[in-house]
Coordinates of C-alpha atoms in Angstrom, one line a residue:
X8 CA -0.1 -0.1 -0.3
X9 CA 2.8 2.6 1.0
X10 CA 4.6 1.9 -2.6
X11 CA 1.2 3.1 -4.0
X12 CA 2.6 6.4 -3.4
X13 CA 4.0 8.5 -6.1
X14 CA 8.0 7.7 -6.2
X15 CA 9.3 10.8 -5.1
X16 CA 6.7 11.1 -1.5
X17 CA 7.9 7.4 -1.2
X18 CA 11.3 7.7 -1.2
X19 CA 11.2 11.2 0.8
X20 CA 9.1 9.3 3.6
X21 CA 11.8 7.1 3.9
X22 CA 14.6 9.7 3.7
X23 CA 13.1 11.9 6.1
X24 CA 13.1 9.2 8.6
X25 CA 16.4 10.6 9.7
X26 CA 14.6 13.5 10.6
X27 CA 12.3 12.0 12.9
X28 CA 15.5 10.0 14.5
X29 CA 17.3 13.5 15.1
X30 CA 14.2 15.2 16.4
X31 CA 13.9 12.0 18.9
X32 CA 17.7 11.9 19.7
X33 CA 18.0 15.8 19.8
X34 CA 15.2 16.5 22.4
X35 CA 15.0 12.6 24.7
X36 CA 17.8 14.5 26.5
X37 CA 15.5 16.9 27.9
X38 CA 13.9 14.3 29.9
X39 CA 17.0 12.3 31.1
X40 CA 19.3 15.2 31.5
X41 CA 17.9 15.8 35.3
X42 CA 18.4 12.2 36.3
X43 CA 21.8 12.0 34.4
X44 CA 23.2 15.2 36.3
X45 CA 22.2 13.1 39.9
X46 CA 23.8 9.7 38.4
X47 CA 27.5 11.6 37.4
X48 CA 27.2 14.3 39.8
X49 CA 27.4 17.2 37.3
X50 CA 28.4 20.7 37.2
X51 CA 26.6 23.1 35.4
X52 CA 29.4 23.1 32.8
X53 CA 29.1 19.4 32.4
X54 CA 25.5 19.3 32.3
X55 CA 25.4 21.9 29.4
X56 CA 28.2 19.5 27.4
X57 CA 26.1 16.4 27.9
X58 CA 23.1 18.3 26.2
X59 CA 25.5 20.1 23.7
X60 CA 27.6 17.2 22.9
X61 CA 26.0 16.0 19.7
X62 CA 26.3 19.5 18.4
X63 CA 29.6 19.6 18.9
X64 CA 29.9 16.5 16.7
X65 CA 27.6 17.7 14.3
X66 CA 30.0 21.0 13.8
X67 CA 32.8 18.9 12.9
X68 CA 30.5 16.3 10.8
X69 CA 28.5 19.5 8.7
X70 CA 32.2 20.5 7.5
X71 CA 32.8 17.2 6.0
X72 CA 29.1 16.1 5.0
X73 CA 28.7 18.0 1.4
X74 CA 32.6 17.0 0.1
X75 CA 31.6 13.3 1.3
X76 CA 27.9 13.0 -0.1
X77 CA 29.5 14.5 -3.2
X78 CA 32.1 11.8 -3.0
X79 CA 29.9 8.4 -2.4
X80 CA 27.0 9.6 -3.0
X81 CA 23.5 10.9 -1.1
X82 CA 22.6 7.5 -0.5
X83 CA 25.6 5.9 0.9
X84 CA 26.1 9.1 3.0
X85 CA 22.6 8.5 4.8
X86 CA 23.4 4.8 5.4
X87 CA 26.4 5.8 7.6
X88 CA 24.6 8.2 9.3
X89 CA 21.9 5.7 10.1
X90 CA 24.3 3.3 11.3
X91 CA 25.9 6.2 13.6
X92 CA 22.7 6.5 15.0
X93 CA 22.3 2.8 16.1
X94 CA 25.8 2.8 17.2
X95 CA 25.2 6.2 19.5
X96 CA 21.9 5.0 21.2
X97 CA 23.3 1.9 22.3
X98 CA 26.7 3.2 23.7
X99 CA 24.6 6.1 25.5
X100 CA 22.5 3.6 27.1
X101 CA 24.7 1.4 28.7
X102 CA 27.2 4.8 29.5
X103 CA 29.3 3.9 32.6
X104 CA 30.4 7.4 33.2
X105 CA 30.2 10.9 31.9
X106 CA 33.1 10.8 29.2
X107 CA 31.6 7.6 27.6
X108 CA 28.0 9.1 27.4
X109 CA 29.5 12.7 25.9
X110 CA 31.5 10.5 23.6
X111 CA 28.4 8.0 22.5
X112 CA 26.2 11.6 22.1
X113 CA 29.3 12.9 20.3
X114 CA 28.7 10.0 17.4
X115 CA 25.2 10.7 17.5
X116 CA 25.9 14.4 17.2
X117 CA 28.0 13.6 13.7
X118 CA 24.8 11.9 12.3
X119 CA 23.3 15.2 12.5
X120 CA 24.6 15.7 9.0
X121 CA 21.5 14.1 8.0
X122 CA 20.1 17.7 8.4
X123 CA 21.9 18.7 5.2
X124 CA 22.2 15.3 3.4
X125 CA 18.3 14.6 3.8
X126 CA 16.8 17.9 2.5
X127 CA 19.6 17.8 -0.2
X128 CA 18.5 14.4 -1.4
X129 CA 14.9 15.5 -1.4
X130 CA 15.3 18.6 -3.1
X131 CA 17.0 16.7 -5.8
X132 CA 14.1 14.2 -6.2
X133 CA 11.3 17.0 -6.5
X134 CA 9.5 19.0 -8.6
X135 CA 9.7 22.5 -8.6
X136 CA 6.1 23.2 -7.7
X137 CA 6.3 20.5 -4.4
X138 CA 9.7 21.1 -3.6
X139 CA 9.1 23.1 -0.7
X140 CA 6.4 21.2 0.8
X141 CA 8.7 17.6 0.3
X142 CA 11.7 19.3 1.9
X143 CA 9.6 20.1 4.6
X144 CA 8.6 16.5 5.5
X145 CA 11.7 16.0 6.8
X146 CA 11.1 18.9 9.1
X147 CA 7.8 17.2 10.0
X148 CA 9.6 14.1 10.9
X149 CA 11.7 16.5 13.1
X150 CA 9.1 17.7 15.4
X151 CA 7.3 14.1 15.2
X152 CA 10.4 13.1 16.8
X153 CA 10.7 15.8 19.2
X154 CA 6.6 15.1 20.3
X155 CA 7.5 11.1 20.6
X156 CA 10.6 11.5 23.0
X157 CA 8.5 14.1 25.2
X158 CA 5.6 11.3 25.3
X159 CA 8.0 8.7 26.1
X160 CA 9.8 10.6 28.5
X161 CA 6.3 11.4 30.1
X162 CA 5.2 7.5 29.7
X163 CA 8.7 5.9 31.2
X164 CA 8.8 8.6 34.1
X165 CA 5.3 7.7 35.2
X166 CA 6.2 4.0 34.9
X167 CA 9.4 4.3 37.1
X168 CA 7.1 6.0 39.6
X169 CA 4.3 2.7 39.2
X170 CA 6.1 0.6 41.8
X171 CA 5.4 -2.5 39.6
X172 CA 7.2 -5.5 40.1
X173 CA 8.5 -5.7 36.7
X174 CA 9.7 -1.9 36.7
X175 CA 11.8 -2.9 39.6
X176 CA 13.0 -6.0 38.1
X177 CA 14.4 -4.3 35.0
X178 CA 15.4 -1.5 37.0
X179 CA 13.4 1.1 35.2
X180 CA 12.9 2.9 38.6
X181 CA 16.7 3.5 39.0
X182 CA 18.2 3.8 35.5
X183 CA 15.5 5.5 34.0
X184 CA 17.8 7.7 32.0
X185 CA 19.2 4.8 30.1
X186 CA 15.7 3.5 28.8
X187 CA 15.1 7.0 27.8
X188 CA 18.3 7.2 25.3
X189 CA 18.0 3.7 24.3
X190 CA 14.9 3.6 22.8
X191 CA 16.1 5.5 19.7
X192 CA 17.8 2.2 18.5
X193 CA 14.5 0.5 17.4
X194 CA 13.9 3.8 14.7
X195 CA 17.7 3.8 13.8
X196 CA 17.9 0.2 12.5
X197 CA 14.7 0.6 10.4
X198 CA 15.8 3.5 8.8
X199 CA 19.1 1.8 8.2
X200 CA 17.3 -1.3 6.6
X201 CA 14.8 0.7 4.4
X202 CA 17.5 3.4 3.0
X203 CA 19.1 0.4 0.8
X204 CA 15.5 0.7 -1.2
X205 CA 16.0 4.1 -2.1
X206 CA 17.7 5.0 -5.7
X207 CA 20.7 7.4 -6.0
X208 CA 19.8 11.0 -6.7
X209 CA 19.4 12.1 -10.3
X210 CA 21.4 15.6 -10.2
X211 CA 24.3 13.2 -8.3
X212 CA 24.4 10.8 -10.7
X213 CA 24.5 13.7 -13.5
X214 CA 27.6 15.5 -11.6
X215 CA 29.2 11.9 -12.1
X216 CA 28.3 11.5 -15.8
X217 CA 26.1 8.7 -15.3
X218 CA 23.8 10.0 -17.7
X219 CA 21.8 6.6 -18.2
X220 CA 20.9 5.6 -14.6
X221 CA 20.1 9.4 -14.2
X222 CA 17.3 9.4 -16.9
X223 CA 15.9 6.1 -15.5
X224 CA 15.6 7.6 -12.0
X225 CA 13.9 10.7 -13.2
X226 CA 11.5 8.6 -15.3
X227 CA 10.5 6.7 -12.4
X228 CA 10.1 9.8 -10.3
X229 CA 8.1 11.9 -12.9
X230 CA 5.9 12.0 -15.5
X231 CA 7.2 11.7 -19.4
X232 CA 7.0 15.7 -20.2
X233 CA 8.2 16.4 -16.5
X234 CA 11.2 14.4 -16.7
X235 CA 12.3 15.4 -20.3
X236 CA 12.2 18.6 -19.1
X237 CA 14.0 18.1 -15.9
X238 CA 16.7 15.9 -17.7
X239 CA 17.5 19.0 -20.2
X240 CA 17.9 21.3 -17.0
X241 CA 20.2 19.5 -15.0
X242 CA 22.1 18.5 -18.5
X243 CA 22.2 22.3 -19.3
X244 CA 23.2 23.6 -15.9
X245 CA 26.2 21.2 -15.9
X246 CA 27.3 21.2 -19.4
X247 CA 30.7 22.1 -18.4
X248 CA 31.6 19.3 -16.5
X249 CA 31.8 17.4 -13.4
X250 CA 34.0 19.9 -11.5
X251 CA 37.0 18.7 -9.0
X252 CA 36.4 19.3 -5.5
X253 CA 39.4 22.1 -5.8
X254 CA 37.1 24.0 -8.5
X255 CA 34.6 23.7 -6.1
X256 CA 36.3 24.8 -3.4
X257 CA 37.5 27.9 -5.1
X258 CA 33.8 28.9 -6.5
X259 CA 32.7 29.4 -2.9
X260 CA 34.6 32.3 -2.9
X261 CA 33.2 33.6 -6.3
X262 CA 31.2 36.7 -6.5
X263 CA 28.4 34.9 -7.7
X264 CA 28.4 33.0 -4.2
X265 CA 28.7 35.8 -2.3
X266 CA 24.8 36.9 -1.8
X267 CA 23.4 33.5 -1.7
X268 CA 26.2 32.7 1.0
X269 CA 25.0 35.4 2.6
X270 CA 21.4 34.5 3.0
X271 CA 22.5 31.1 3.8
X272 CA 24.6 32.2 6.6
X273 CA 22.2 34.5 8.1
X274 CA 19.3 32.3 8.6
X275 CA 21.5 29.6 9.6
X276 CA 22.7 32.0 12.7
X277 CA 19.3 33.0 12.7
X278 CA 17.6 29.8 13.5
X279 CA 19.6 28.9 16.6
X280 CA 20.3 32.3 18.3
X281 CA 16.8 32.8 18.7
X282 CA 17.0 30.1 21.2
X283 CA 15.1 27.2 19.8
X284 CA 17.2 24.3 21.3
X285 CA 17.5 25.5 24.7
X286 CA 13.6 25.3 24.6
X287 CA 13.8 21.5 23.1
X288 CA 16.4 20.4 24.8
X289 CA 16.0 21.9 28.1
X290 CA 11.9 22.3 28.3
X291 CA 11.4 20.7 31.8
X292 CA 14.1 22.7 33.2
X293 CA 12.6 25.8 32.2
X294 CA 9.2 25.1 33.1
X295 CA 10.6 23.6 36.5
X296 CA 12.0 27.5 36.8
X297 CA 8.8 28.5 36.4
X298 CA 7.3 26.8 39.8
X299 CA 5.5 23.6 38.4
X300 CA 6.8 20.2 40.0
X301 CA 8.7 17.6 37.7
X302 CA 5.7 15.8 36.3
X303 CA 4.0 19.0 35.3
X304 CA 6.8 20.1 33.8
X305 CA 7.4 17.1 31.7
X306 CA 3.8 17.2 30.7
X307 CA 4.1 20.9 29.3
X308 CA 7.4 19.5 27.3
X309 CA 4.6 16.9 25.6
X310 CA 2.1 20.2 25.2
X311 CA 5.5 21.6 23.4
X312 CA 5.9 18.8 21.1
X313 CA 2.0 18.8 19.7
X314 CA 2.4 22.3 19.2
X315 CA 5.7 22.1 17.2
X316 CA 3.8 19.2 15.1
X317 CA 0.9 21.3 14.5
X318 CA 2.6 24.6 13.0
X319 CA 5.0 22.9 11.1
X320 CA 1.9 21.0 9.0
X321 CA 0.9 24.8 9.0
X322 CA 4.5 25.5 6.9
X323 CA 4.0 22.5 4.8
X324 CA 0.4 23.7 3.6
X325 CA 2.0 27.1 3.2
X326 CA 5.4 27.4 2.5
X327 CA 4.5 26.8 -1.7
X328 CA 1.7 28.9 -1.7
X329 CA 2.8 31.9 0.5
X330 CA 6.3 31.4 -0.4
X331 CA 9.7 31.5 2.1
X332 CA 10.1 35.2 2.9
X333 CA 6.5 35.9 4.3
X334 CA 6.5 32.9 6.5
X335 CA 10.0 34.0 7.9
X336 CA 8.6 37.5 8.5
X337 CA 5.7 36.3 10.2
X338 CA 7.3 33.7 12.4
X339 CA 10.2 35.7 13.2
X340 CA 7.5 38.5 14.4
X341 CA 6.2 35.8 16.7
X342 CA 9.3 35.0 17.9
X343 CA 10.0 38.6 19.2
X344 CA 7.0 39.0 20.8
X345 CA 6.5 35.7 22.4
X346 CA 10.4 35.8 23.7
X347 CA 8.9 39.3 25.2
X348 CA 6.5 37.4 26.9
X349 CA 8.5 35.4 28.3
X350 CA 11.0 37.5 29.7
X351 CA 8.4 40.0 31.2
X352 CA 6.8 36.7 32.9
X353 CA 10.3 36.2 34.8
X354 CA 10.8 39.5 35.2
X355 CA 8.0 39.7 37.8
X356 CA 8.3 36.9 39.4
X357 CA 9.2 36.8 43.2
X358 CA 10.9 34.3 45.2
X359 CA 10.4 33.6 49.1
X360 CA 11.4 30.4 51.3
X361 CA 8.4 28.6 52.3
X362 CA 8.1 27.2 56.2
X363 CA 6.5 24.1 54.8
X364 CA 9.3 23.9 52.5
X365 CA 11.6 24.2 55.3
X366 CA 10.0 21.5 57.2
X367 CA 9.7 18.8 54.9
X368 CA 13.4 19.3 54.2
X369 CA 14.0 19.2 58.2
X370 CA 13.1 15.4 58.3
X371 CA 15.7 14.6 55.9
X372 CA 18.6 17.2 57.0
X373 CA 17.8 19.5 60.0
X374 CA 20.9 21.3 59.5
X375 CA 20.2 22.5 56.4
X376 CA 16.8 23.4 57.2
X377 CA 18.1 25.4 60.5
X378 CA 20.6 27.2 57.7
X379 CA 17.5 28.1 55.5
X380 CA 15.0 29.3 58.2
X381 CA 16.4 32.6 58.4
X382 CA 15.4 33.3 54.5
X383 CA 11.8 32.7 54.9
X384 CA 11.2 36.5 56.2
X385 CA 13.1 37.7 52.7
X386 CA 11.6 38.4 49.3
X387 CA 13.6 37.9 46.3
X388 CA 13.0 39.7 43.1
X389 CA 14.8 37.7 40.9
X390 CA 15.6 34.1 40.4
X391 CA 19.3 34.8 40.0
X392 CA 19.2 36.3 43.8
X393 CA 17.2 33.8 45.1
X394 CA 19.8 31.0 43.9
X395 CA 22.8 33.0 45.4
X396 CA 20.8 33.6 48.9
X397 CA 20.7 29.8 48.9
X398 CA 24.6 29.3 47.8
X399 CA 25.3 31.3 50.3
X400 CA 23.6 29.5 52.9
X401 CA 23.9 26.1 52.1
X402 CA 26.8 23.5 51.3
X403 CA 27.3 22.9 47.6
X404 CA 26.0 19.3 48.3
X405 CA 22.9 20.5 49.9
X406 CA 22.6 23.1 47.4
X407 CA 22.3 20.2 44.6
X408 CA 19.9 18.3 46.5
X409 CA 17.1 21.0 47.3
X410 CA 17.8 24.1 44.8
X411 CA 14.9 22.6 42.6
X412 CA 12.4 21.9 45.1
X413 CA 13.1 25.0 47.0
X414 CA 13.0 27.2 43.9
X415 CA 9.5 25.4 43.0
X416 CA 8.0 26.2 46.1
X417 CA 9.5 29.1 46.7
X418 CA 8.4 31.2 43.0
X419 CA 5.2 33.4 42.6
X420 CA 4.7 34.1 38.8
X421 CA 2.3 34.0 36.0
X422 CA 3.5 30.4 35.2
X423 CA 0.3 30.7 32.5
X424 CA 2.2 33.8 31.1
X425 CA 5.1 31.9 30.4
X426 CA 3.7 28.7 29.2
X427 CA 2.1 30.8 26.8
X428 CA 5.2 32.7 25.4
X429 CA 7.2 29.2 25.1
X430 CA 4.5 27.6 23.0
X431 CA 4.0 30.4 21.1
X432 CA 7.7 30.8 20.3
X433 CA 7.5 27.2 19.5
X434 CA 4.7 27.8 16.9
X435 CA 6.1 30.8 15.3
X436 CA 9.5 28.8 15.1
X437 CA 7.8 25.8 13.4
X438 CA 6.0 27.7 10.7
X439 CA 9.3 29.5 10.3
X440 CA 12.9 29.0 10.4
X441 CA 12.4 25.1 11.4
X442 CA 10.9 24.1 8.0
X443 CA 11.9 27.3 5.9
X444 CA 15.9 27.4 6.3
X445 CA 16.5 23.8 5.0
X446 CA 13.9 24.4 1.9
X447 CA 15.6 27.6 1.5
X448 CA 19.5 26.0 1.3
X449 CA 18.6 23.4 -0.8
X450 CA 17.5 25.8 -3.4
X451 CA 19.7 28.9 -3.6
X452 CA 23.3 27.2 -4.1
X453 CA 24.4 25.8 -7.4
X454 CA 24.1 22.3 -8.8
X455 CA 28.3 21.7 -8.6
X456 CA 28.6 23.5 -5.1
X457 CA 25.5 22.6 -3.4
X458 CA 26.6 19.9 -1.4
X459 CA 29.8 22.0 0.0
X460 CA 27.6 25.5 0.7
X461 CA 25.6 23.4 2.4
X462 CA 27.8 22.1 4.8
X463 CA 29.8 25.1 5.2
X464 CA 26.4 26.9 6.0
X465 CA 25.3 23.5 8.2
X466 CA 28.5 23.9 10.3
X467 CA 27.8 27.7 10.7
X468 CA 24.5 26.3 12.2
X469 CA 25.8 23.7 14.4
X470 CA 28.8 26.1 15.9
X471 CA 25.9 28.5 16.6
X472 CA 23.6 25.8 18.4
X473 CA 26.4 24.5 20.1
X474 CA 27.1 27.6 21.5
X475 CA 23.5 28.7 22.8
X476 CA 23.4 25.1 24.3
X477 CA 26.4 25.2 26.3
X478 CA 26.2 28.2 27.7
X479 CA 22.8 28.2 28.9
X480 CA 23.0 26.6 32.2
X481 CA 26.0 29.2 33.1
X482 CA 23.2 31.6 31.7
X483 CA 20.3 31.0 33.7
X484 CA 22.0 30.6 37.0
X485 CA 24.4 34.0 36.0
X486 CA 21.7 36.3 34.2
X487 CA 18.5 34.5 35.0
X488 CA 15.5 33.7 32.9
X489 CA 14.3 36.9 32.2
X490 CA 17.5 38.3 30.8
X491 CA 18.2 35.2 29.0
X492 CA 15.1 35.3 26.9
X493 CA 15.3 39.2 26.4
X494 CA 18.5 38.4 24.6
X495 CA 16.6 35.7 22.2
X496 CA 14.1 38.2 21.6
X497 CA 16.8 40.8 21.1
X498 CA 18.7 38.7 18.3
X499 CA 14.9 37.6 16.8
X500 CA 14.6 41.3 16.1
X501 CA 17.8 41.7 14.6
X502 CA 17.1 39.0 12.3
X503 CA 13.6 40.2 11.1
X504 CA 15.2 43.5 9.7
X505 CA 17.9 41.5 8.0
X506 CA 15.2 39.2 6.3
X507 CA 12.9 42.1 5.7
X508 CA 15.8 43.9 3.8
X509 CA 17.9 41.0 2.1
X510 CA 15.7 37.7 1.5
X511 CA 14.8 36.7 -1.8
X512 CA 11.8 34.6 -2.9
X513 CA 12.5 31.1 -4.5
X514 CA 8.9 29.3 -4.6
X515 CA 7.6 27.7 -7.6
X516 CA 10.9 27.9 -9.6
X517 CA 13.4 25.5 -10.6
X518 CA 17.1 25.0 -9.1
X519 CA 18.4 25.9 -12.3
X520 CA 16.5 29.2 -12.5
X521 CA 17.4 30.2 -9.0
X522 CA 21.0 29.9 -9.9
X523 CA 20.6 31.6 -12.9
X524 CA 19.3 34.6 -11.2
X525 CA 21.6 34.8 -8.3
X526 CA 24.2 34.7 -11.1
X527 CA 22.6 37.7 -13.1
X528 CA 22.4 39.4 -9.8
X529 CA 26.1 39.1 -9.1
X530 CA 26.9 40.7 -12.4
X531 CA 25.1 44.0 -11.8

């Protein structure tokens, strides 16, 4: 029944399964992070590194992904990526210490280069009028992976607290985070097998001079008239020859590449510097900062996943009708507003240690409780001042043990406002920066340098993501939640201005037409 789908959609669904695995891999740490922190007694920087180590792997992989996919083909590169995901998930679940866990997640991060290779492959097998929608299927799978990871984390958390005999026998109650990270092996193994059934990219085949196989693939993907036109377009754009790597690297510096590279770099930085992966990867931590308990924080993370999926579908339905630029403008405006709401919500919060919380701690640690008693008469107007006050009276081990429960019981704020702001942010991102970036990157570069250019831009995207993630725990501890969200809103405003002034529209045009327009612009 699945094979009754149009061939291009069928192959897109297979390839975009990598997006699902990426989404699951990237966000499952949001639920596991707190338990890993307790297991290995991590510092703020170590906690940030556990979360961000895959992005560090991606940063390195992105640099070489384009060249490798040009050398061995998109399909073989994706098969290698699937194997790395499988290896990473097993290694993470079995990690005996902090170093092994970081290494395993780093290996999984190398597989994040699927974010480049999958949209590249999909764009090269798609018709112009559907290309934005088809590339967005990969983004839809990414957010489905996010959503499912939040669901499984919440379900496993409830299961671990159920007290059932088999839960205890399988150590689900004490090793919960290992199950969270290990589940990824199932879709990774499935994807690895399915990738052997897809054809090689027709544009890559033409680049390698394998015109006969390219025509066979194109005829399988499109009707006769469409196929003939596409063969002619690809052939004419590549008449000069298949360029050696040195020539393609040299062309990246050419005048004709300056504008598309500038557009690519702006959108790559904007996608990450506005804080999206902080929301996805630290969602329960952020919600706990607003005063809700652990269970409620995990449940609210599930809502993030659902909203992310819904608005990604909105983007898929509108990207080829409204265009790329309008979606970016609408989405970035929403990001500016929603980050402002979050910042205001945390700015208005007050903190006061409650006698009931001190009494609760009294049962476990009378010494810690006596230190906290004087703070019951003080009111703090920022989370930073409150945390510093706790650190001044408690030992390091006491602070680590009681900080989250004290924060939850002491805060007085409009948690609903913050929840609304974060959900609005996710919705705004999901209908704009999320899918539009990858659609545009797959469109704006010439055939000969597309993979290498996307690799360069993807590396910058990963570097930005890594820096935002690794700094966040320290940022939250030292600047506070209000200032952190205000910074993200400021970057979103700057991105909005740049998009409005500089970005072109690429909807409904062939890859070759877009390249020709950029070349004409460079000559003016």
